[in-house]
Coordinates of C-alpha atoms and ligand atoms in Angstrom, one line a residue:
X28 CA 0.0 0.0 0.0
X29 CA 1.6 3.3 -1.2
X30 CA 0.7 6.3 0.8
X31 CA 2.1 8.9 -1.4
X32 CA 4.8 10.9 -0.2
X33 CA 4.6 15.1 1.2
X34 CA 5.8 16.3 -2.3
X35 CA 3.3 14.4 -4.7
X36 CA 0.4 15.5 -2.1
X37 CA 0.5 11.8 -1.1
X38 CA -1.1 10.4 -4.4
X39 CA -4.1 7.8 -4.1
X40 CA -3.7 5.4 -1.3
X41 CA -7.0 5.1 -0.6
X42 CA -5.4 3.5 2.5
X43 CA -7.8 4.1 5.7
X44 CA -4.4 3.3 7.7
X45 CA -4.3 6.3 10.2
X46 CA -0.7 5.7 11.1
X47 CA 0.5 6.7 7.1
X48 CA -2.2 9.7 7.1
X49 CA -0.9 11.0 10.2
X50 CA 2.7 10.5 8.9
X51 CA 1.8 12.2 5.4
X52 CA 0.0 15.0 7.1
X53 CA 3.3 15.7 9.5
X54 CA 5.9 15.5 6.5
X55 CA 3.1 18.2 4.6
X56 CA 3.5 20.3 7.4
X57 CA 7.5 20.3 7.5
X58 CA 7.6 20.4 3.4
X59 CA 5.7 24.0 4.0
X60 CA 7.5 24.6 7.0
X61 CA 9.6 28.3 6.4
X62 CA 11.3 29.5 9.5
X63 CA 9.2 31.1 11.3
X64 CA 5.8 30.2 9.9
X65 CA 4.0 27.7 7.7
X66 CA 3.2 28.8 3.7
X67 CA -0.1 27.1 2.8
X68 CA 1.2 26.2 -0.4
X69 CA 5.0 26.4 -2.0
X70 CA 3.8 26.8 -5.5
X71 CA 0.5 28.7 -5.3
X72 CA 0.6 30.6 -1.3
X73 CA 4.6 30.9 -1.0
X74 CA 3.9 34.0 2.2
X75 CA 2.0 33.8 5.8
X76 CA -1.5 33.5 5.6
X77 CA -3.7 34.7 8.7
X78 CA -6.4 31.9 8.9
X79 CA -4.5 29.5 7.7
X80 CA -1.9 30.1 10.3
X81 CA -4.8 29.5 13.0
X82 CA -5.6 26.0 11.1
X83 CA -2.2 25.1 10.8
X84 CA -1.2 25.8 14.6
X85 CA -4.5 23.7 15.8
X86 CA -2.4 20.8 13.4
X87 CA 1.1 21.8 14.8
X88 CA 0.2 21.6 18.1
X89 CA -0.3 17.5 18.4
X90 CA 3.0 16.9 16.7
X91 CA 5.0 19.9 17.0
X92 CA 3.8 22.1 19.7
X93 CA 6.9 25.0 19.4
X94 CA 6.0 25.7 16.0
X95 CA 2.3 26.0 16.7
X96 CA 3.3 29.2 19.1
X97 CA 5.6 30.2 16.6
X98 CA 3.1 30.6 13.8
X99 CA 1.3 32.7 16.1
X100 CA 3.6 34.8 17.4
X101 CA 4.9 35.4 13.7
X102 CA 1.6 36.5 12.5
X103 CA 1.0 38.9 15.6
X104 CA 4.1 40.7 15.4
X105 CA 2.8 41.7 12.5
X106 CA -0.5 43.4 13.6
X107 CA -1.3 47.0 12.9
X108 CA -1.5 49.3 15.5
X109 CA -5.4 49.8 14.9
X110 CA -5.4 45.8 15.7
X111 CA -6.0 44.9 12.6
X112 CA -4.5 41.3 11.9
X113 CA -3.4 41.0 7.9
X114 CA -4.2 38.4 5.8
X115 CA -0.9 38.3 4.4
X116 CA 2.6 38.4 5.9
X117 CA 4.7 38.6 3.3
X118 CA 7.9 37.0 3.4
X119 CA 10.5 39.2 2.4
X120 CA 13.2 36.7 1.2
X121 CA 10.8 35.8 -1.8
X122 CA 11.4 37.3 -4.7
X123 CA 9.2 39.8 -6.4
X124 CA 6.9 38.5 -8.1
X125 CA 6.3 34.8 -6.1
X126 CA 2.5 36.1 -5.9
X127 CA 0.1 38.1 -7.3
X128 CA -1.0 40.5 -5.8
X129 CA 2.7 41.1 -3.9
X130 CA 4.1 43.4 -1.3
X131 CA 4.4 46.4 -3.8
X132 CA 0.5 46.0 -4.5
X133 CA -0.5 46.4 -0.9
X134 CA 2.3 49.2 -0.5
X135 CA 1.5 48.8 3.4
X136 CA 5.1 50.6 4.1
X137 CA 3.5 54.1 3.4
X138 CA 0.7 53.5 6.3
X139 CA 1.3 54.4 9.6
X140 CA 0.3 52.2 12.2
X141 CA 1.5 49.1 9.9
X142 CA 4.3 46.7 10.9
X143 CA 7.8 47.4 9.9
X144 CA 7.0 43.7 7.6
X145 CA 5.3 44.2 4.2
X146 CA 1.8 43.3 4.7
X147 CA -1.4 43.0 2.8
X148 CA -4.5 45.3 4.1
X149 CA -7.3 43.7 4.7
X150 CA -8.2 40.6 7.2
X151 CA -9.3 37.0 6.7
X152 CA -11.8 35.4 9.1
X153 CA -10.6 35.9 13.1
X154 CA -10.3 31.9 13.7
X155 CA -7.0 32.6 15.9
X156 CA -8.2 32.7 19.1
X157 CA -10.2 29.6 19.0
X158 CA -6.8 27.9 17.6
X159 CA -4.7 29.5 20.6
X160 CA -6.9 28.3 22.8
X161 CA -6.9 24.6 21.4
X162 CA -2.8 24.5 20.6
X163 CA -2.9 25.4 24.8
X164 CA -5.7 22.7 25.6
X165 CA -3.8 20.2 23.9
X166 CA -0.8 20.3 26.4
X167 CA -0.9 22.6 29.0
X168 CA 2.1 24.0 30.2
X169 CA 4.1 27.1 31.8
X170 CA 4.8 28.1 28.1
X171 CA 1.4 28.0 26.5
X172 CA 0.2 29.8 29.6
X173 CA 2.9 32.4 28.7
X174 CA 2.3 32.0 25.0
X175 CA -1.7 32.5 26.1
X176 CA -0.1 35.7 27.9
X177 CA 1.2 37.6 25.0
X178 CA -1.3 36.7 22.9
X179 CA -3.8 37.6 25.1
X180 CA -4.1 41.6 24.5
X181 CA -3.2 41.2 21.0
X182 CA -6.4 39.0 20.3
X183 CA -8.5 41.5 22.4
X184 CA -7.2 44.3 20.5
X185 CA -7.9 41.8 17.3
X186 CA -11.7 41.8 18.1
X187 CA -11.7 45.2 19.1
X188 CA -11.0 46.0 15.6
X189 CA -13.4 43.8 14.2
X190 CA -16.2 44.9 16.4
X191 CA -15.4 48.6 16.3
X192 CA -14.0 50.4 13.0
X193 CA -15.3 47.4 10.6
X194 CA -19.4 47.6 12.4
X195 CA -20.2 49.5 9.4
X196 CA -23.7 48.4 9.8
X197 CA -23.7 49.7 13.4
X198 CA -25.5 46.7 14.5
X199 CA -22.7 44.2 16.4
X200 CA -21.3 42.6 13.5
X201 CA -18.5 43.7 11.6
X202 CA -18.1 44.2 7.5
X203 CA -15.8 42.6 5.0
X204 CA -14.2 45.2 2.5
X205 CA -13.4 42.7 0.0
X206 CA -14.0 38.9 -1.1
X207 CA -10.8 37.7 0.1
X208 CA -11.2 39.1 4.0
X209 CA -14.1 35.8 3.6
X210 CA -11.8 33.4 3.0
X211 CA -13.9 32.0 0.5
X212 CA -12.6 34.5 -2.3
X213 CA -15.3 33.4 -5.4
X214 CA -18.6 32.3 -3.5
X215 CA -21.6 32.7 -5.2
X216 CA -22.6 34.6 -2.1
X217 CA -20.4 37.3 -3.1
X218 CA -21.7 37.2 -6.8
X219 CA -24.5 40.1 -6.1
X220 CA -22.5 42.8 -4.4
X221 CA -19.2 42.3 -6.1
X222 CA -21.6 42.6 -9.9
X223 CA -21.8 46.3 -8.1
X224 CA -18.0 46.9 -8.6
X225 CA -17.5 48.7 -11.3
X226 CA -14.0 47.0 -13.1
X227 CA -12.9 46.8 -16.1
X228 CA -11.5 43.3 -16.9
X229 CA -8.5 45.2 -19.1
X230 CA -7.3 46.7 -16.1
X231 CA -5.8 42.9 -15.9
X232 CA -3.5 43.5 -18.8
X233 CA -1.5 45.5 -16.5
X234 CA -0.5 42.9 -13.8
X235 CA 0.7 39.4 -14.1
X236 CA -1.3 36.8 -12.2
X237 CA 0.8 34.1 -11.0
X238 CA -2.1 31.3 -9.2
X239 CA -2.9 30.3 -12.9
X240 CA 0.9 29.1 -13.6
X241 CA 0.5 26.5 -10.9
X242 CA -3.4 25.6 -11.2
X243 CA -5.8 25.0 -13.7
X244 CA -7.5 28.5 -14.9
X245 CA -10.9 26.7 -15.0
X246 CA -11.0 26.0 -11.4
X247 CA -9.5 29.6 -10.5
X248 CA -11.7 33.0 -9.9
X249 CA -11.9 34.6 -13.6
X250 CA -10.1 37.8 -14.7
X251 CA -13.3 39.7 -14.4
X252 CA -13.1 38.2 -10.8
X253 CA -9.3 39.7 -10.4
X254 CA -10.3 42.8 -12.2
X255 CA -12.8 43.6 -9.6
X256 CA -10.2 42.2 -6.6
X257 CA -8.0 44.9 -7.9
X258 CA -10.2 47.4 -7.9
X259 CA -11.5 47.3 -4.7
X260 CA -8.2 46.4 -3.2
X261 CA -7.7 50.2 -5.1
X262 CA -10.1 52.0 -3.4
X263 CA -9.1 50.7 0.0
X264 CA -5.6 51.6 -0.3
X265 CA -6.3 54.9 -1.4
X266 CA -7.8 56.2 1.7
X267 CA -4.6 54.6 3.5
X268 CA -7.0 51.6 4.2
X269 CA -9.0 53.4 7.2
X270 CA -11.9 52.1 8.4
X271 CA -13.5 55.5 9.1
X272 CA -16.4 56.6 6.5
X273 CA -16.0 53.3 4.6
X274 CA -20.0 53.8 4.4
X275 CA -20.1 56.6 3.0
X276 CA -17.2 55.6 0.2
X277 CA -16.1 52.2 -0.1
X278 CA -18.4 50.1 -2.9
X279 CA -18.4 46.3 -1.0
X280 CA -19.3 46.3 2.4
X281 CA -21.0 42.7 3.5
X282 CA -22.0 41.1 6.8
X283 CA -20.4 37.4 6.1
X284 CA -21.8 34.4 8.4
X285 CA -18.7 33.0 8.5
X286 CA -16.1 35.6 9.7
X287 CA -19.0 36.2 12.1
X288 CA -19.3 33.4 13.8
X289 CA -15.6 33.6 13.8
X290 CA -16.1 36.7 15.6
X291 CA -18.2 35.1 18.3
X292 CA -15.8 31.9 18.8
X293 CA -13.3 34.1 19.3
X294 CA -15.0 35.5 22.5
X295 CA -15.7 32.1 23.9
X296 CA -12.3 31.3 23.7
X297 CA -11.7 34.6 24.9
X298 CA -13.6 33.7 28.0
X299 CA -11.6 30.6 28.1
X300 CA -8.3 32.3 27.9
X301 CA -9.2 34.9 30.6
X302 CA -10.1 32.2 33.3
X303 CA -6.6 30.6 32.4
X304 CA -4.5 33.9 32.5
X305 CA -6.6 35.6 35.6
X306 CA -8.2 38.2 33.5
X307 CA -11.9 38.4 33.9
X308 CA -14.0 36.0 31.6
X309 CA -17.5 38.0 32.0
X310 CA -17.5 40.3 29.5
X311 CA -15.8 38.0 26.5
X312 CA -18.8 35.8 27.7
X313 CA -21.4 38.5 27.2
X314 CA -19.7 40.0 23.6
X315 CA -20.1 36.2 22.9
X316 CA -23.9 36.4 23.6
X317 CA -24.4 39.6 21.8
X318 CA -22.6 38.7 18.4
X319 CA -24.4 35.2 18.4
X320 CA -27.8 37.4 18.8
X321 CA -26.7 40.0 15.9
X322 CA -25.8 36.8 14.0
X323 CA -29.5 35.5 14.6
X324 CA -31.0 38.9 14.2
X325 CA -29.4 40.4 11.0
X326 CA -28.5 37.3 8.7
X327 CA -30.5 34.6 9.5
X328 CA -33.6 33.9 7.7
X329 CA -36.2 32.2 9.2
X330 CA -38.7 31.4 6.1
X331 CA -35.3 30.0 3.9
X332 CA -33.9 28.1 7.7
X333 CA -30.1 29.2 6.6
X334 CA -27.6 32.2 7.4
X335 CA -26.9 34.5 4.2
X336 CA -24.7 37.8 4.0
X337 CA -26.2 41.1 4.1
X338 CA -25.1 43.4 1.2
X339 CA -24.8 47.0 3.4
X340 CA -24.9 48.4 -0.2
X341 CA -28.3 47.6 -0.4
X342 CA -29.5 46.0 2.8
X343 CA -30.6 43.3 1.6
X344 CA -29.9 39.1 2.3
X345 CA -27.7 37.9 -0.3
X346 CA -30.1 35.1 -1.6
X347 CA -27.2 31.9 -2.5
X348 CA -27.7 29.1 -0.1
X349 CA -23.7 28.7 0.1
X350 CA -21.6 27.0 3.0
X351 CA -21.6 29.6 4.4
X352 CA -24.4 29.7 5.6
X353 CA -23.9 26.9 8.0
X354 CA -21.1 27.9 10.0
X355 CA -23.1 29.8 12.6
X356 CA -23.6 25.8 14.1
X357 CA -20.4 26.2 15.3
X358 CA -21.5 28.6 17.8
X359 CA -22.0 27.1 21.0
X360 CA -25.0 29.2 22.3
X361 CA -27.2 29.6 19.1
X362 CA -31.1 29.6 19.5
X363 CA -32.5 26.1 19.3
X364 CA -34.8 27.0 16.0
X365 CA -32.0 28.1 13.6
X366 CA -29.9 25.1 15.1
X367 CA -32.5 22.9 13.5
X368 CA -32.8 24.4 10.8
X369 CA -29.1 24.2 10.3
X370 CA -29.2 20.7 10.8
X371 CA -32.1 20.4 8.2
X372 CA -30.2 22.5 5.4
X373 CA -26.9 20.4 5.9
X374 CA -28.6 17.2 5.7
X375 CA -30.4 18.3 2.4
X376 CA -29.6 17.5 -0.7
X377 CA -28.1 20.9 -1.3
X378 CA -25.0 19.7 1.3
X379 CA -25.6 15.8 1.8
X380 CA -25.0 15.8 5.4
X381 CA -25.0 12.5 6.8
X382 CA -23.7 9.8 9.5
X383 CA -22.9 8.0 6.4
X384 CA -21.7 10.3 4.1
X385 CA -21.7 9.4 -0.2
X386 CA -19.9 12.2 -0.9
X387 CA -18.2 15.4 0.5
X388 CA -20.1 17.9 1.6
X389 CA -20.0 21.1 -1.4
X390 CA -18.8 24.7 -0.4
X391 CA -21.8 25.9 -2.4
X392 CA -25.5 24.3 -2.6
X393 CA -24.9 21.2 -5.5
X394 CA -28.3 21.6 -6.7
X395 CA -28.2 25.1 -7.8
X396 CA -27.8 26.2 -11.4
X397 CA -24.7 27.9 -10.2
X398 CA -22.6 25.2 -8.3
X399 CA -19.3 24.5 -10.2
X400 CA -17.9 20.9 -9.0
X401 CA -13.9 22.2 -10.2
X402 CA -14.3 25.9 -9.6
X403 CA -12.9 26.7 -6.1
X404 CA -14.9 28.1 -3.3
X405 CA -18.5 27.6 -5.6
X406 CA -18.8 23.8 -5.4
X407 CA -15.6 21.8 -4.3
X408 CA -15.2 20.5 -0.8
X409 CA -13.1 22.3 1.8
X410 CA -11.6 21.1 4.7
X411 CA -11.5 23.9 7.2
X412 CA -15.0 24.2 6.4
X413 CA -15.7 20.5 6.8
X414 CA -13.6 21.0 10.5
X415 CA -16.0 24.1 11.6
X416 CA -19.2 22.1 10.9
X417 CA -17.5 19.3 12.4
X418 CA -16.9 21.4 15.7
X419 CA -20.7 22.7 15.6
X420 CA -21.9 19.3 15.2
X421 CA -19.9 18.2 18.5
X422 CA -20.8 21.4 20.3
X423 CA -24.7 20.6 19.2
X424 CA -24.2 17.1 20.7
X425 CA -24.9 15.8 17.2
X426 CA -22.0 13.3 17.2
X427 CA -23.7 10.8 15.0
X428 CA -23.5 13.6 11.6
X429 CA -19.9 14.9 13.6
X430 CA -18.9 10.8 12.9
X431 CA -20.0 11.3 9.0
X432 CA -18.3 13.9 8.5
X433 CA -15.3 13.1 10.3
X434 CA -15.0 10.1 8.0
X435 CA -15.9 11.7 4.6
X436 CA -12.9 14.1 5.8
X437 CA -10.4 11.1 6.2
X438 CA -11.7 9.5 3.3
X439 CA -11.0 12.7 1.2
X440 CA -7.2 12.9 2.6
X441 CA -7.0 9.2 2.2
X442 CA -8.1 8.4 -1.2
X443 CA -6.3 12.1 -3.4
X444 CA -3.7 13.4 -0.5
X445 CA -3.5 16.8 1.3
X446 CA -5.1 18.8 -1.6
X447 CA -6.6 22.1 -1.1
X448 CA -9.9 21.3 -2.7
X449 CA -11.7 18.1 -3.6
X450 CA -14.2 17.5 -6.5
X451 CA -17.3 17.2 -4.3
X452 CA -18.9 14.4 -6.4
X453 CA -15.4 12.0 -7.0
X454 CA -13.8 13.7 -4.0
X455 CA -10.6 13.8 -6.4
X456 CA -7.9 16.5 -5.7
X457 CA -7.8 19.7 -6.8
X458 CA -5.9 22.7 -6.2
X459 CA -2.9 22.6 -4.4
X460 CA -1.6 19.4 -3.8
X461 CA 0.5 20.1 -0.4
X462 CA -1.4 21.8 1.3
X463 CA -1.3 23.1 4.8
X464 CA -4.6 23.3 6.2
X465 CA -5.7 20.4 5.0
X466 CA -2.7 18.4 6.9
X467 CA -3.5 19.9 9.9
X468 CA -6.8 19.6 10.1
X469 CA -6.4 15.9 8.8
X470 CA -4.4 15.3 12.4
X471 CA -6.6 17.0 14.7
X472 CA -10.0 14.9 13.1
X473 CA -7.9 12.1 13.3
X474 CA -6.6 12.6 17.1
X475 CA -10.3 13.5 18.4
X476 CA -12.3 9.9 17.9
Ligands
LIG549 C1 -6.2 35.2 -1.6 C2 -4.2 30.8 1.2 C3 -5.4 31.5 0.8 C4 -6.6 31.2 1.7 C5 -8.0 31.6 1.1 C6 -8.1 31.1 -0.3 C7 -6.9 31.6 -1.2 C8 -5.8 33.8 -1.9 C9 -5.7 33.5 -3.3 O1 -5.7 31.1 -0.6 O2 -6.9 33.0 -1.3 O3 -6.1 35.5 -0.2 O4 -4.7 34.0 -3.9 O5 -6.6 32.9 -4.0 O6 -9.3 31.5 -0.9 O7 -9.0 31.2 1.9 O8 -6.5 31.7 2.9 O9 -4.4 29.5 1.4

């Protein structure tokens, strides 16, 4: 039985031997290891990315505990005075050029209040808390508590961010300024407000993009897509990407579900990390509260039973049924209605939730006219989102769908390798085939039974 090694992404095994997954998962992590952090990809990601640096450390810390601080540690010391966290560190021994859109792009040098490190603007999803708090649980110790220590005011300072200067909406939740800051860069979901953008796909002929030297075009975000990236990554920049007025000026403002819920996870662990460094738990504990109710109130739709986005631009629900609508489960303290209905959507046919899964559950509902099986975050199976239902399932005591899923993940790793993406009908790889989130994520389904 082959297993595949790190560098071929572990080609199919199809091996449900946990000893070689765990072993395949480890050397993926080392391959992307880069001194002081872990690239998601070498071909396609060759910097620090903020969420997937939470991921990776939750991986790191069953087999290599140090590291899983260090990734932390590197991404904060790279936080912006206003406490804003970037979604990418840039690594400055790469040369120009590794990545489109590169430290020149972002130009975060000319801000002040930005880290002496070139860094891009905006933010990804705030999952690092949660993963602190898990790298500690793992293996307590006088150095995670100390690690828990410094990190401590930087990830209050983190949400403070979140839940002050980005509450365009003035309502508890705070706004993406951009696709990207979702994680989930070409959703559907995002299809209505970004339409608003005005771009020019020419604008294109001016840069190089470099993600469609090392994947397939047809499963990538179009040029249109990039042309409209661009532009609002523009418009940002050019008012020194403050926060203040964005209403009034910037043309994408959206409540996501996901980076939401993110939001309020971060407060329970908050809580958690409070208790465990003497600060005062109470009022991470009420913030939790509070988001999970703005959640409820302002993007949850009763009559449809999912979670949507709310365009600012227009105030309306975004309609797509997408994956993302499901991650509020992972919020310990959601209402008991929308928990069901949750429950309902993800067992549909639109997501094929099951204890015995037949195929991976889709980043985007399969049975609309828009799902793409090959094109990236609008129908191919995800693993970190896979591991956030995964966690709501638990924290929802549903541990018979938790067990499905759980296995559908293994399956994926086991039968392509640690890909970025699976085809969510063959579950065959896609994407990158080393990838980092996917390894760690692989280890910590497989050391929870
Ligand atoms: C833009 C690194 C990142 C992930 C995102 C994923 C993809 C970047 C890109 O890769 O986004 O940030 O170039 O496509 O969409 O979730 O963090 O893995």
């Amino acid at each position: 039985m082959s297993t595949g090694t790190a560098a071929d992404g572990g080609a199919p095994a199809r091996a449900r031997d946990a000893g070689a997954l765990w072993r395949l998962a480890v050397a993926t992590l080392d391959g992307n290891w880069e001194h002081d952090h872990t690239v998601p990809s070498r071909t396609l990601y060759p910097h620090q990315w903020s969420w997937d640096s939470a991921f990776i450390a939750v991986g790191l810390s069953h087999v290599r505990p140090d590291r899983a601080w260090r990734e932390l540690r590197t991404l904060f010391a790279a936080q912006w005075a206003d406490g804003r966290v970037p979604h990418i560190v840039f690594n400055p021994a790469l040369r120009a050029g590794s990545y489109f859109p590169g430290p020149a792009f972002w130009d975060s040098a000319r801000v002040a209040g930005a880290p002496a490190v070139a860094t891009s603007g905006i933010v990804q999803p705030p999952v690092h808390a949660l993963a602190a708090w898990l790298v500690h649980r793992r293996a307590p110790s006088e150095r995670s508590r100390a690690e828990l220590a410094w990190l401590y005011p930087r990830l209050v300072a983190w949400q403070r961010y979140l839940t002050g200067r980005r509450d365009v909406g003035g309502a508890g939740l705070a706004s993406i300024v951009h696709p990207w800051e979702s994680g989930l860069d070409n959703s559907p979901a995002w299809d209505p407000p970004l339409a608003a953008v005005p771009a020019d796909v020419a604008v294109m002929r001016a840069y190089q993009r470099h993600d469609t030297d090392h994947a397939d075009a047809a499963h990538r975000p179009t040029d249109l897509d990039y042309a409209r990236y661009v532009a609002l990554v523009d418009a940002y920049r050019a008012g020194g990407y403050r926060d203040d007025g964005l209403g009034g000026r910037h043309p994408f403002l959206v409540e996501c579900p996901l980076l939401n819920t993110a939001l309020g996870l971060a407060e329970h662990a908050l809580a958690a990390i409070a208790r465990e460094t003497g600060a005062d738990p109470g009022p991470h504990r009420e913030r939790a509260a509070r988001i999970t109710a703005a959640l409820v109130d302002r993007l949850y739709d009763p009559v449809g039973g999912t979670f949507h986005p709310r365009d600012l631009r227009t105030g309306r629900l975004v309609p797509a049924r997408t994956a993302l609508g499901l991650m509020p489960l992972a919020l310990p303290g959601l209402p008991a209605r929308p928990v069901a209905a949750l429950l309902a959507e993800a067992c549909s046919p639109r997501f094929g939730l099951a204890a015995r899964m037949d195929r991976p559950l889709p980043s985007h509902d399969r049975t609309a006219p828009d799902f793409e099986p090959l094109r990236y975050w609008r129908g191919p199976s995800w693993q970190n989102l896979n591991w956030l239902l995964w966690r709501g399932l638990r924290a929802h005591h549903r541990f018979d769908l938790a067990a499905g899923l759980r296995d559908s993940m293994i399956d994926l790793v086991a039968t392509a390798g640690c890909h970025e993406y699976f085809h969510p009908d063959t579950g065959a790889g896609l994407g990158s085939p080393a990838f980092g989130w996917t390894a760690a994520l692989l280890l910590d389904v497989l050391a929870e039974t």
